[in-house]
Coordinates of C-alpha atoms in Angstrom, one line a residue:
I1 CA -0.1 0.1 -0.2
M2 CA 1.7 3.3 -0.9
N3 CA 1.9 6.3 1.6
V4 CA -1.0 8.5 1.6
G5 CA 1.4 11.6 2.4
L6 CA 3.4 10.4 -0.6
L7 CA 0.5 10.6 -2.9
K8 CA -0.6 14.0 -1.9
R9 CA 3.3 15.4 -2.4
W10 CA 3.2 14.3 -6.0
Q11 CA -0.1 15.2 -6.6
R12 CA 0.6 19.1 -5.4
L13 CA 3.8 18.8 -7.4
V14 CA 1.8 17.7 -10.4
L15 CA -0.5 20.7 -9.7
I16 CA 2.3 23.0 -9.2
L17 CA 3.5 22.1 -12.4
G18 CA 0.6 22.3 -14.4
L19 CA -0.5 25.6 -12.8
G20 CA 3.4 27.0 -13.9
L21 CA 3.0 25.9 -17.2
L22 CA -0.6 27.7 -17.6
A23 CA 0.9 30.6 -16.6
V24 CA 3.7 31.0 -18.7
C25 CA 1.7 30.0 -21.6
A26 CA -0.6 33.1 -20.6
I27 CA 2.4 35.2 -20.0
C28 CA 3.8 34.4 -23.6
W29 CA 0.2 34.7 -25.1
A30 CA -0.3 37.9 -23.3
T31 CA 3.2 39.8 -24.0
L32 CA 5.0 38.2 -26.7
P33 CA 2.9 39.9 -29.7
M34 CA 3.7 43.2 -28.5
L35 CA 7.1 42.4 -28.1
L36 CA 7.5 40.9 -31.4
Q37 CA 5.7 43.5 -33.4
W38 CA 8.1 45.8 -31.4
Q39 CA 11.3 44.0 -32.7
I40 CA 10.1 42.8 -36.4
E41 CA 9.8 47.0 -36.7
K42 CA 12.8 47.9 -34.9
Q43 CA 15.0 44.8 -36.4
G44 CA 13.6 45.2 -40.1
T45 CA 13.9 49.2 -39.9
L46 CA 17.4 48.9 -38.9
A47 CA 18.3 46.0 -41.3
L48 CA 16.9 47.1 -44.3
G49 CA 17.4 50.9 -43.7
R50 CA 13.3 51.3 -44.6
A51 CA 10.7 51.6 -42.7
V52 CA 9.1 48.4 -41.6
S53 CA 5.7 48.3 -40.0
V54 CA 3.4 45.3 -39.0
D55 CA -0.5 45.5 -38.1
Q56 CA -0.9 43.0 -35.7
V57 CA 1.2 39.6 -34.1
I58 CA -0.5 36.8 -32.7
F59 CA 1.0 34.2 -30.6
K60 CA -0.7 30.8 -29.8
P61 CA 1.4 29.2 -27.3
W62 CA -0.9 25.9 -26.9
S63 CA 0.1 25.4 -30.9
M64 CA 3.2 26.8 -31.1
R65 CA 1.8 29.2 -34.2
L66 CA 2.9 32.6 -34.7
I67 CA 1.2 34.8 -37.4
V68 CA 2.1 38.3 -38.5
R69 CA -0.5 40.3 -40.3
G70 CA 0.2 43.2 -42.4
M71 CA 3.7 43.8 -42.8
R72 CA 5.0 46.6 -45.0
V73 CA 8.5 48.0 -46.3
A74 CA 8.2 51.3 -47.5
Q75 CA 9.8 52.4 -50.7
A76 CA 13.3 54.4 -50.1
G77 CA 12.8 57.5 -48.3
G78 CA 9.1 56.8 -47.6
D79 CA 7.0 55.8 -44.4
A80 CA 5.3 52.8 -44.7
L81 CA 2.3 54.1 -43.4
V82 CA 2.2 57.3 -45.8
Q83 CA 3.1 56.4 -49.4
P84 CA 2.5 53.0 -51.2
A85 CA 4.7 50.2 -49.6
Q86 CA 7.0 48.5 -52.1
L87 CA 6.6 45.5 -50.3
T88 CA 3.5 44.1 -48.3
V89 CA 2.5 40.8 -47.3
D90 CA -0.8 40.2 -46.2
E91 CA -0.1 37.2 -43.4
V92 CA 3.0 35.1 -42.4
E93 CA 2.3 32.1 -40.8
F94 CA 5.0 30.2 -38.6
N95 CA 4.1 26.8 -37.2
A96 CA 6.8 26.3 -35.0
S97 CA 7.8 22.2 -33.9
I98 CA 8.2 20.8 -30.5
Q99 CA 12.0 20.6 -31.8
S100 CA 12.8 24.3 -31.6
L101 CA 13.2 23.7 -27.7
F102 CA 15.6 20.8 -27.8
A103 CA 17.7 22.1 -30.8
W104 CA 18.1 25.7 -29.6
A105 CA 17.3 27.1 -32.8
P106 CA 13.6 27.6 -34.9
V107 CA 12.2 24.5 -36.5
A108 CA 9.6 25.1 -38.6
D109 CA 7.1 22.6 -39.3
A110 CA 5.1 25.0 -41.7
V111 CA 5.6 28.8 -42.9
R112 CA 2.9 30.1 -44.9
V113 CA 3.2 33.5 -46.8
R114 CA 0.0 34.6 -48.0
N115 CA -0.3 37.7 -50.6
P116 CA 2.9 39.4 -51.0
Q117 CA 3.5 42.1 -53.1
L118 CA 6.7 43.4 -54.7
K119 CA 6.9 46.1 -56.3
L120 CA 10.8 46.9 -58.2
R121 CA 12.0 49.8 -60.5
H122 CA 14.7 49.5 -62.9
L123 CA 16.0 53.5 -62.9
G124 CA 18.1 52.9 -65.8
Q125 CA 21.9 52.8 -66.1
G126 CA 21.9 49.2 -63.9
R127 CA 20.5 51.0 -61.0
Y128 CA 17.5 49.8 -59.6
D129 CA 15.1 51.3 -56.4
I130 CA 16.3 48.5 -54.1
D131 CA 19.7 48.6 -54.6
D132 CA 20.5 50.5 -51.0
V133 CA 18.7 47.5 -49.5
L134 CA 20.8 45.1 -51.3
A135 CA 24.0 47.2 -50.4
R136 CA 22.8 47.1 -46.3
L137 CA 22.1 43.4 -46.4
T138 CA 25.9 42.9 -48.5
S139 CA 27.9 45.1 -46.5
S140 CA 30.7 43.3 -44.3
G141 CA 28.8 45.0 -40.7
S142 CA 25.7 43.2 -41.1
Q143 CA 27.0 39.5 -42.2
S144 CA 27.2 37.0 -39.0
A145 CA 30.0 35.0 -38.4
G146 CA 28.5 31.8 -39.5
V147 CA 25.3 29.8 -41.3
P148 CA 22.1 30.6 -39.3
R149 CA 20.8 27.9 -37.5
L150 CA 17.1 26.9 -38.6
S151 CA 15.1 24.6 -40.1
L152 CA 12.0 25.4 -42.5
F153 CA 9.7 22.9 -43.4
N154 CA 6.6 22.9 -46.1
I155 CA 6.8 26.2 -47.2
Q156 CA 4.2 27.8 -48.8
L157 CA 3.3 31.1 -51.0
S158 CA 0.5 32.0 -52.1
G159 CA -1.7 34.7 -53.8
G160 CA 1.5 37.0 -54.4
G161 CA 2.7 39.1 -57.4
V162 CA 5.7 40.9 -58.6
E163 CA 5.2 44.1 -60.2
F164 CA 8.3 45.4 -62.4
R165 CA 8.7 48.8 -64.0
D166 CA 11.4 49.3 -66.4
E167 CA 11.1 53.1 -66.6
P168 CA 13.8 53.6 -69.5
H169 CA 12.0 51.4 -71.5
A170 CA 8.1 52.6 -70.2
V171 CA 7.4 48.7 -69.7
T172 CA 5.8 47.3 -67.0
H173 CA 6.2 43.6 -66.4
T174 CA 3.8 41.9 -64.0
L175 CA 3.2 38.4 -61.8
S176 CA 0.2 37.6 -60.2
D177 CA -1.3 35.0 -58.5
L178 CA 1.7 33.2 -57.4
Q179 CA 1.4 29.8 -56.1
L180 CA 4.5 27.8 -54.9
D181 CA 4.9 25.1 -52.4
I182 CA 7.9 23.2 -51.4
P183 CA 6.7 20.6 -49.6
F184 CA 9.1 18.3 -46.6

């Protein structure tokens, strides 16, 4: 026969651990979206040299899903909220795997990007309106020391498009209704 005091101690431990896990999930659900939205806008603006804005970030800790809605990257010298954005994405959904906790690196079971719209312009003489972004991303100061550690599976890109304006030739090339699925 089992000791009644030991059983009660075991039940209390399970209850405390369960309540602790519930509290961590509630804190993550309440605070992580605001923190992530702030950091996406701040770090994106610093990395690209363009205003980056996000309408909403949703985090669901019970399913380990992160959803970013209404992301915009402004044109050169512009504000993402005032003038038409160079890049807009309606929604990015990142379904994290439990392996992320064990690998200490992001592991995504699925990444869905809905309705990305990109507007590019060729200005002539080999210049494009994104040359400043490319220069920032390839500069020696922004390169990391190694290969980033992450795994992305089941990537879906749907409903997007690219508008490429060749100004010297006054021609616009359009790619629309984009559907790209890269399975596991």
